[in-house]
Amino acid sequence: MKMIVCVKQVPDPQASSTGTKVDVAAKRVIVPHGTPPVMSPYDESALEAALKIKDVHGGHVTVMSVGKNLARPVLRKALASGADELILLEDNTFDQLDSYATASILAAAIREIGTFDLILCGRQAADTDAGQVGSGLAELLHIPCVTVACGIELGEEKVNVTRIVSDGYEVIEVMLPALVTVSSEIGELRYPKLKDLQAAQKMPIVVRNAGQLGIDVASLMKLNLVSLSPPQHRNVQCCMISAETPEIAGEHLALTMRGAGLI
Amino acid sequence: MNSYNGIMVYVEFGENGLLPITRQLLGCGRKIADELGEPLSAVIVGSKGIEEGSDAAQLGADTVYIVEHELLRQYRTETYVAALEQLVRQQRPTALLMGQTYVGRDLAPSLAFRLETIAVLDCIALEIDHASRVLLLTKPVCGGNAVATFTSMYYPQIITIRDKAMLPMEPSFGKNAHVVHFAVSLEPRSFKTRLIKKVKEEGEGLRLEEAAVIISGGRGIGGAEGFRQLHETAAILHAAVGGSRPACDNRGVAPNRQIGITGKIVSPDLYIAVGISGSIQQMSGCGQAKRIVAINKDPDAPIFKYADFGVVGDWKKVFPSFSAKLKELVS
């Protein structure tokens, strides 16, 4: 079972959820100083899904990431967690990429690898929230794609994917090779053991740049970012209800809501 | 400027007929089509019997395309992409609008890559740059911490639009569209996926989509046991119960009860947030609520920036007396 997991490095969305600013002139999001880079959480779940399959059925897990100035310690965590190989697609031009360019770079690198059974991606990245690279990559590689998986079961040359839909869930059988995008319900990435963290430091990392991949980013970009602005917030003044005890505050809240005609 | 012409709306039906988002897409599509001086069409994809829906989908459209095939009985990515690819290649619309629904967010990117064009998902505004006649596609990024506007020179543009971001088409709008049956050819052997099971799991109580009052729990509520209290109170208020993403991951509520950027977008009259911090990802799903009430132990939680009424305190202590008092007041 040969699996490829595509992961994106993003500023920690937990740390950056408050205090994030927008540099309107530069059309960039400025995260608070000291926000560490992390693997995008859904991508971590995608890696966990691959590792769960490897736990039961064995196999080989290659982790791939596209970007500029990729942080080695962040991505080595994938090796420490149980991935076998890390390939960084890194170039100074791999910056502010759109979904089409990102999927094209991944497709070029995957074609170099040649054969594979299953590609796993997170359902969407924590920074751009575009939600397209997985589906797009599958199209570029002419393989079927199932999105937003909350469960994956490996069968004979196929996988059964459970996915959430509006009024419940469905199970899709998909022939391999295939691509599956993963949602958080599949579980968080396991914590690596200390000895695995140490061992991961010594594992080699493959790095490929644009020239080696035969990629010209400028010719791949299909979207222009015209402007970036801060969001508009609901403008309300919260009426805080306090009382001697939390129990009384709860009663007062109900009474206030009745007074205001909310209930 | 280019040979693409017309705005096309992808129609979705639910149990109670046309989805509200489809009415919103037709409203927005009509406006954009008029500004561009281009026609508006609606497309219904499905199997035998779908033409019955053509009447509802006519709302303001000039043409309704019926794409009917046995293999399109239920939504599947590859069959629907193949069917829409054929229609879109023939009709060459400027833009194809879909709802940011479970179907739209799956279908749009695959179709865009198939057609070697672009998709922009989860748009909250759609305008025309009058000088260039190019579409300005605006969507939240970074979990809602910023709003980006994109343009592209690639067509047709596949666009999904967030529920409740646009005003719906007036139901009284003229219904005199041409109904066109579009014949697709689908080769069963070319498809690699098969739907083997579909399970309805609505979760307990009222559905989020139809409730005027929603009680939503966050990470702090814990698992199903904590949510039991929320369900009991919901029954009193005739409310639906939802949860944040962490609450769903903790299996406190069913996954399709998730409210937020990766779940459902709701706009009830009253939204009661219990143990919810109010991260921007969460608030993207309920910021349209008319009134918000919050209980949270952290006085600095962002939820209090959105709430009309708030109590700072441990929900385990605040909520039972709140619930008991509500019961007394409502009965």
XYZ file of C-alpha atoms in Angstrom:
594
model
C 0.000 0.000 0.000
C 1.731 3.119 -1.227
C 0.285 6.303 0.231
C 1.089 9.952 -0.367
C -0.055 12.616 2.089
C 0.006 16.267 1.040
C 0.473 18.725 3.882
C 0.604 22.494 4.016
C 2.569 24.586 6.451
C 0.447 27.398 7.922
C 0.748 29.862 10.836
C -0.748 28.120 13.886
C -4.479 28.839 13.532
C -5.007 28.399 17.291
C -2.406 31.022 18.136
C -3.361 33.408 15.363
C -7.135 33.434 15.809
C -6.948 36.642 17.792
C -4.666 39.509 16.928
C -4.368 38.701 13.244
C -4.095 41.882 11.181
C -4.413 42.605 7.506
C -1.748 44.565 5.635
C -4.068 46.033 3.034
C -1.271 47.579 0.938
C 0.792 44.399 0.767
C -2.344 42.229 0.444
C -1.032 39.960 3.173
C -2.308 38.647 6.471
C 0.007 39.530 9.371
C -0.173 36.978 12.165
C 0.826 38.008 15.711
C 4.580 38.016 16.266
C 5.843 34.651 17.430
C 3.016 32.606 15.890
C 4.708 29.315 15.089
C 4.264 27.526 11.767
C 2.408 24.207 12.030
C 1.021 21.566 9.732
C -2.504 22.606 8.757
C -4.818 20.691 11.133
C -6.866 18.899 8.460
C -3.605 17.796 6.823
C -2.533 16.338 10.148
C -5.778 14.372 10.160
C -4.991 13.193 6.613
C -1.616 11.947 7.847
C -3.302 10.240 10.786
C -5.678 8.510 8.347
C -2.682 7.187 6.380
C -0.947 6.032 9.556
C -4.100 4.235 10.718
C -4.130 2.290 7.444
C -0.413 1.571 7.840
C -0.977 0.350 11.421
C -3.363 -2.335 10.188
C -2.232 -3.159 6.669
C 1.367 -1.968 6.548
C 2.563 0.172 3.679
C 4.692 3.157 2.825
C 3.728 6.758 3.588
C 5.307 9.636 1.673
C 4.596 13.140 2.941
C 4.824 16.017 0.514
C 4.669 19.744 1.077
C 4.805 22.738 -1.270
C 6.082 26.167 -0.270
C 8.805 28.700 0.256
C 11.103 28.552 3.307
C 9.504 25.415 4.694
C 10.276 24.855 8.372
C 12.095 21.523 8.666
C 11.139 20.837 12.319
C 7.433 21.310 11.546
C 7.490 18.833 8.702
C 9.858 16.392 10.369
C 7.023 15.848 12.836
C 5.397 13.845 10.022
C 8.404 11.498 9.963
C 8.406 11.244 13.746
C 4.718 10.341 13.694
C 5.332 7.402 11.399
C 5.720 8.622 7.808
C 8.519 6.936 5.849
C 9.612 9.691 3.541
C 9.414 13.484 3.337
C 9.580 15.346 0.032
C 9.686 19.135 0.095
C 8.740 20.957 -3.065
C 10.444 24.192 -2.218
C 11.225 27.244 -4.265
C 11.277 31.008 -3.796
C 8.546 31.246 -6.421
C 6.271 28.875 -4.462
C 4.712 31.785 -2.571
C 1.054 32.921 -2.357
C 0.116 30.129 -4.732
C -3.433 29.605 -5.892
C -5.110 26.192 -5.851
C -4.345 25.487 -9.493
C -0.623 26.193 -9.118
C -0.350 24.185 -5.889
C -2.153 21.169 -7.344
C -0.013 21.369 -10.496
C 3.237 21.354 -8.502
C 2.058 18.377 -6.430
C 0.954 16.582 -9.608
C 4.381 17.104 -11.201
C 6.133 15.636 -8.153
C 3.714 12.709 -7.915
C 4.224 11.893 -11.594
C 7.958 11.692 -10.834
C 7.239 9.147 -8.103
C 5.178 7.150 -10.560
C 3.036 4.579 -8.847
C 0.876 5.019 -5.764
C -2.354 3.605 -4.363
C -3.862 6.361 -2.279
C -3.332 10.102 -1.938
C -4.644 11.829 1.178
C -5.106 15.572 1.655
C -6.803 17.723 4.288
C -10.227 18.979 3.270
C -9.030 22.592 3.275
C -6.079 24.627 4.523
C -6.376 26.650 7.720
C -5.067 29.828 6.060
C -6.668 30.093 2.624
C -9.753 27.907 3.263
C -9.882 27.328 -0.498
C -10.730 23.614 -0.280
C -9.671 22.813 -3.819
C -6.202 21.273 -3.957
C -7.343 17.712 -3.225
C -10.120 17.656 -5.806
C -7.918 19.474 -8.311
C -4.957 17.157 -7.852
C -7.212 14.149 -8.474
C -8.427 15.734 -11.720
C -4.869 16.493 -12.869
C -3.851 12.873 -12.172
C -7.082 11.474 -13.693
C -8.000 9.536 -10.563
C -11.283 9.498 -8.642
C -11.684 11.724 -5.594
C -13.862 11.467 -2.502
C -13.968 14.522 -0.255
C -14.507 15.238 3.442
C -13.910 11.723 4.742
C -14.613 10.918 8.369
C -13.618 7.252 7.941
C -11.547 5.192 5.491
C -11.540 1.412 5.256
C -9.118 -0.405 3.001
C -10.438 -3.262 0.882
C -9.220 -5.289 -2.112
C -7.894 -2.670 -4.564
C -10.448 -0.224 -3.246
C -11.313 1.843 -0.202
C -14.662 2.496 1.429
C -14.912 6.120 2.429
C -17.474 7.397 4.920
C -18.305 11.025 4.322
C -20.592 13.467 6.038
C -23.492 14.880 4.059
C -26.144 17.406 4.980
C -28.657 14.950 6.461
C -26.438 12.112 7.642
C -23.576 10.212 6.075
C -22.805 8.056 3.073
C -20.289 5.364 2.232
C -18.581 5.532 -1.151
C -16.582 2.667 -2.584
C -13.720 3.944 -4.697
C -11.302 1.954 -6.849
C -7.590 2.550 -6.265
C -5.587 4.540 -7.128
C -7.677 7.333 -5.680
C -7.509 10.554 -3.708
C -9.404 11.175 -0.478
C -9.691 14.478 1.384
C -10.000 14.149 5.129
C -12.021 15.999 7.757
C -11.197 16.433 11.435
C -13.599 13.674 12.534
C -10.994 11.081 11.516
C -8.981 12.109 14.551
C -5.998 14.193 15.559
C -2.469 13.245 14.600
C -0.873 10.940 17.171
C 1.846 12.309 19.440
C 5.255 11.055 18.362
C 7.356 9.232 20.923
C 10.586 10.891 22.034
C 12.761 8.238 20.399
C 10.872 8.655 17.136
C 11.378 12.407 17.307
C 15.098 11.819 17.693
C 15.194 9.255 14.905
C 13.314 11.624 12.605
C 16.121 14.183 12.957
C 18.453 11.785 11.181
C 16.111 10.806 8.368
C 16.945 12.323 4.992
C 14.599 14.851 3.389
C 14.221 15.081 -0.376
C 14.001 18.643 -1.710
C 12.894 19.469 -5.253
C 12.768 22.969 -6.717
C 10.777 24.501 -9.544
C 13.488 23.877 -12.144
C 13.837 20.213 -11.216
C 10.079 19.780 -11.403
C 9.828 21.664 -14.690
C 7.440 24.168 -13.121
C 6.970 27.808 -14.060
C 4.663 29.219 -11.404
C 3.763 32.398 -13.301
C 2.277 30.336 -16.122
C 0.163 28.310 -13.681
C -1.504 31.024 -11.631
C -5.118 31.529 -12.644
C -6.415 33.754 -9.847
C -5.474 37.359 -9.113
C -5.794 38.640 -5.578
C -7.249 42.118 -6.055
C -7.595 43.156 -2.445
C -7.402 41.857 1.085
C -9.269 43.590 3.898
C -10.192 43.015 7.537
C -13.584 41.390 8.129
C -16.578 43.431 9.194
C -17.755 42.564 12.647
C -21.208 42.622 14.072
C -21.278 45.817 16.063
C -22.974 45.176 19.375
C -22.453 46.151 22.963
C -22.790 43.085 25.141
C -24.965 43.571 28.210
C -23.088 41.583 30.876
C -25.184 40.059 33.606
C -23.477 39.518 36.926
C -24.798 38.335 40.254
C -23.550 37.059 43.631
C -23.343 33.498 42.350
C -23.229 31.926 38.890
C -26.520 30.188 39.663
C -28.275 33.494 40.262
C -26.617 34.984 37.180
C -28.161 32.149 35.148
C -31.628 33.022 36.481
C -31.064 36.703 35.789
C -30.023 35.909 32.242
C -33.307 34.094 31.642
C -35.278 36.972 33.178
C -33.382 39.548 31.107
C -34.088 37.584 27.939
C -37.780 37.533 28.796
C -37.670 41.273 29.503
C -36.061 41.933 26.126
C -38.648 39.774 24.390
C -36.161 37.128 23.247
C -38.237 34.299 24.717
C -14.309 40.356 -24.766
C -14.685 36.607 -24.777
C -17.019 34.027 -26.225
C -18.576 33.124 -22.893
C -22.103 34.316 -22.293
C -24.678 33.931 -19.539
C -24.946 33.179 -15.846
C -25.897 29.618 -14.952
C -27.268 28.550 -11.568
C -26.911 25.004 -10.271
C -30.227 24.066 -8.664
C -30.485 21.992 -5.490
C -33.598 20.543 -3.952
C -34.197 19.470 -0.366
C -37.085 17.653 1.248
C -39.213 20.799 1.146
C -38.518 21.686 -2.477
C -36.048 24.238 -3.780
C -33.255 24.932 -1.284
C -33.245 28.517 0.011
C -29.681 28.931 -1.298
C -30.924 28.213 -4.829
C -33.424 31.064 -4.549
C -30.588 33.292 -3.350
C -28.409 32.186 -6.298
C -31.210 32.993 -8.736
C -31.633 36.411 -7.113
C -27.934 37.186 -7.321
C -27.596 35.553 -10.763
C -30.441 37.650 -12.208
C -28.812 40.842 -10.940
C -25.373 39.966 -12.365
C -26.863 38.738 -15.647
C -28.826 41.989 -16.068
C -25.776 44.114 -15.349
C -23.788 42.188 -17.937
C -26.716 42.096 -20.351
C -26.484 38.318 -20.464
C -29.132 35.614 -19.986
C -29.719 33.654 -16.764
C -30.204 29.905 -16.818
C -30.877 27.291 -14.176
C -29.674 23.705 -14.402
C -31.309 20.745 -12.706
C -29.351 17.496 -12.635
C -30.914 14.180 -11.634
C -32.803 11.146 -12.850
C -36.326 10.539 -14.115
C -38.877 12.861 -12.564
C -36.636 15.875 -12.039
C -38.476 17.879 -14.671
C -41.199 18.295 -12.056
C -38.807 20.683 -10.362
C -38.446 22.857 -13.439
C -41.406 24.968 -12.442
C -39.900 25.949 -9.105
C -36.497 26.634 -10.646
C -37.846 29.016 -13.267
C -37.776 31.909 -10.832
C -36.320 34.659 -12.943
C -34.376 32.345 -15.253
C -34.565 32.633 -19.043
C -33.800 28.960 -19.594
C -34.015 25.866 -17.414
C -31.808 22.962 -18.447
C -32.922 19.503 -17.414
C -30.009 17.075 -17.303
C -31.530 13.675 -16.721
C -29.861 10.266 -16.652
C -30.269 7.057 -14.693
C -26.679 7.390 -13.426
C -27.560 10.796 -11.947
C -30.169 9.428 -9.555
C -28.053 10.373 -6.554
C -25.258 12.877 -6.238
C -21.853 11.406 -6.979
C -18.855 13.589 -7.772
C -17.697 11.893 -10.948
C -21.079 11.409 -12.629
C -22.194 14.950 -11.855
C -18.870 16.419 -12.986
C -19.122 14.455 -16.246
C -22.701 15.609 -16.857
C -22.063 19.261 -16.060
C -18.843 19.224 -18.072
C -20.856 18.357 -21.181
C -23.486 21.037 -20.577
C -20.986 23.752 -19.687
C -18.714 22.979 -22.653
C -21.693 23.358 -24.968
C -23.309 26.397 -23.336
C -20.109 28.262 -22.344
C -21.558 30.406 -19.539
C -19.505 33.253 -18.076
C -20.133 31.858 -14.619
C -21.739 28.867 -12.964
C -23.093 29.639 -9.495
C -23.596 26.955 -6.857
C -24.430 27.026 -3.167
C -21.600 26.446 -0.695
C -23.450 23.283 0.311
C -22.166 19.763 0.915
C -22.680 19.210 -2.813
C -21.375 22.555 -4.075
C -18.117 22.491 -2.148
C -17.432 18.990 -3.536
C -18.575 19.584 -7.097
C -17.141 23.045 -7.829
C -13.383 22.364 -7.585
C -13.526 19.070 -9.490
C -15.569 20.626 -12.277
C -13.278 23.669 -12.459
C -10.134 21.571 -12.836
C -11.886 19.349 -15.397
C -12.691 22.447 -17.441
C -9.207 23.910 -16.847
C -10.735 26.987 -15.332
C -11.000 28.407 -11.810
C -13.329 27.940 -8.899
C -13.738 30.282 -5.945
C -15.591 28.743 -3.040
C -17.641 30.244 -0.234
C -18.096 33.716 -1.746
C -20.019 36.279 0.284
C -20.145 38.962 -2.419
C -20.248 38.922 -6.186
C -19.901 42.142 -8.154
C -18.851 43.374 -11.561
C -15.950 45.678 -12.205
C -17.742 47.958 -14.633
C -14.651 49.084 -16.515
C -13.411 45.590 -17.334
C -16.700 43.669 -16.938
C -14.737 41.177 -14.870
C -16.375 39.458 -11.897
C -15.106 40.447 -8.443
C -15.276 37.370 -6.237
C -15.128 38.095 -2.506
C -14.665 35.428 0.148
C -13.445 35.108 3.741
C -9.959 33.622 4.150
C -7.789 32.656 7.126
C -10.762 31.269 8.992
C -12.564 34.590 8.585
C -9.719 36.842 9.775
C -9.575 38.535 6.380
C -11.716 39.014 3.308
C -10.140 38.519 -0.109
C -11.383 39.675 -3.499
C -10.242 37.705 -6.529
C -10.543 38.082 -10.275
C -9.577 35.728 -13.053
C -9.296 35.748 -16.825
C -10.279 32.085 -16.980
C -13.843 31.093 -17.905
C -16.336 29.776 -17.126
C -15.891 30.805 -13.498
C -17.223 28.238 -11.065
C -18.397 30.048 -7.944
C -19.957 28.766 -4.756
C -21.851 31.215 -2.592
C -22.351 31.061 1.155
C -25.890 30.511 2.372
C -27.657 33.722 3.402
C -25.001 35.987 1.903
C -27.423 37.094 -0.856
C -31.071 38.082 -0.861
C -33.404 35.467 -2.341
C -35.296 36.008 -5.573
C -38.833 37.219 -4.945
C -41.134 34.201 -5.286
C -43.464 36.290 -7.420
C -40.822 36.782 -10.119
C -41.890 35.814 -13.621
C -41.873 32.172 -14.534
C -41.722 31.877 -18.271
C -38.409 30.186 -18.921
C -37.741 27.858 -21.813
C -37.314 24.344 -20.541
C -34.569 22.517 -22.431
C -33.800 18.827 -22.012
C -30.061 18.389 -22.382
C -29.014 14.874 -23.374
C -25.838 13.638 -21.677
C -23.890 10.532 -22.554
C -22.383 8.765 -19.562
C -20.359 5.580 -19.809
C -20.939 3.500 -16.629
C -17.613 1.670 -16.971
C -15.629 4.914 -16.867
C -16.693 5.604 -13.270
C -14.579 4.436 -10.367
C -16.854 5.189 -7.423
C -20.056 3.629 -6.201
C -22.444 4.771 -3.490
C -22.875 1.738 -1.272
C -24.740 3.196 1.663
C -26.601 6.368 2.535
C -27.763 6.802 6.099
C -30.040 9.516 7.367
C -28.827 10.739 10.701
C -30.498 13.948 11.654
C -29.458 13.928 15.279
C -31.862 14.644 18.080
C -34.662 17.199 17.945
C -35.335 19.963 15.459
C -33.101 20.438 12.425
C -30.765 23.438 12.481
C -32.163 24.707 9.202
C -35.701 25.047 10.481
C -35.259 26.308 14.034
C -35.890 29.895 15.076
C -33.835 29.288 18.225
C -30.533 27.416 18.338
C -28.588 26.347 21.408
C -24.986 25.648 20.537
C -22.305 24.073 22.678
C -18.532 24.283 22.480
C -15.506 22.296 23.530
C -16.266 22.905 27.209
C -19.529 20.981 27.090
C -17.656 17.727 26.678
C -19.338 14.712 25.140
C -22.924 13.572 24.745
C -23.587 13.738 28.472
C -23.007 17.478 28.630
C -25.096 17.994 25.552
C -27.996 16.193 27.240
C -28.636 19.354 29.277
C -28.643 21.443 26.111
C -31.152 19.077 24.496
C -33.456 19.283 27.514
C -33.434 23.065 27.377
C -33.890 22.979 23.608
C -37.083 20.990 24.075
C -38.441 23.734 26.348
C -37.623 26.513 23.872
C -38.542 24.567 20.754
C -34.917 25.021 19.712
C -32.383 22.984 17.747
C -29.025 21.929 19.183
C -25.754 22.496 17.355
C -22.084 22.568 18.212
C -18.678 23.945 17.329
C -16.147 21.828 15.452
C -14.367 20.695 18.664
C -17.758 19.734 20.129
C -18.476 17.596 17.066
C -15.014 16.048 17.213
C -15.731 15.140 20.861
C -18.907 13.436 19.591
C -21.078 15.713 21.698
C -23.348 16.276 18.695
C -23.716 14.652 15.266
C -21.249 15.902 12.612
C -24.055 17.431 10.556
C -24.924 19.576 13.592
C -21.677 21.496 13.247
C -22.094 25.258 12.974
C -19.259 27.223 11.428
C -17.085 27.628 8.397
C -16.724 23.853 7.887
C -20.271 23.033 8.941
C -23.567 24.793 8.488
C -24.352 28.486 8.259
C -27.398 29.331 10.347
C -29.322 32.542 10.954
C -31.862 31.957 13.737
C -33.722 34.670 15.615
C -31.924 33.663 18.792
C -28.576 31.892 19.167
C -27.573 30.737 22.646
C -23.844 29.971 22.773
C -22.807 27.821 25.739
C -19.115 27.269 26.415
C -18.254 28.609 22.969
C -15.233 30.868 22.716
C -16.499 32.543 19.566
C -13.576 31.877 17.269
C -14.039 33.536 13.937
C -14.392 30.117 12.274
C -17.351 29.421 14.556
C -18.909 32.862 14.233
C -18.787 32.637 10.442
C -21.580 30.109 10.867
C -23.919 32.114 13.108
C -22.958 35.787 12.840
C -26.218 36.415 10.977
C -28.316 35.459 14.018
C -30.640 38.299 15.066
C -29.749 38.029 18.759
C -26.893 36.194 20.464
C -26.697 35.184 24.128
C -23.474 33.765 25.551
C -22.359 31.868 28.635
C -18.594 31.470 28.921
C -16.147 31.299 31.798
C -13.539 33.448 30.041
C -14.418 37.168 30.253
C -12.082 37.837 27.309
C -13.668 35.220 25.049
C -14.391 36.753 21.622
C -18.000 35.537 21.851
C -18.813 38.555 24.075
C -17.917 40.850 21.156
C -20.837 39.336 19.251
C -23.306 38.705 22.053
C -26.210 40.939 23.055
C -26.401 39.405 26.533
C -23.699 37.508 28.352
C -22.812 35.799 31.593
C -19.228 35.138 32.602
C -19.171 31.870 34.498
C -18.783 28.120 34.355
C -21.663 26.820 32.247
C -22.063 23.879 34.621
C -23.128 26.312 37.317
C -24.892 28.936 35.218
C -26.798 26.761 32.796
C -28.963 24.609 35.125
C -30.520 27.621 36.864
C -30.816 29.446 33.517
C -32.627 26.440 32.096
C -34.893 26.039 35.141
C -35.850 29.711 35.019
C -36.546 29.495 31.296
C -38.829 26.561 31.896
C -40.727 28.507 34.545
C -41.033 31.571 32.294
C -42.084 29.720 29.170
C -44.642 27.387 30.735
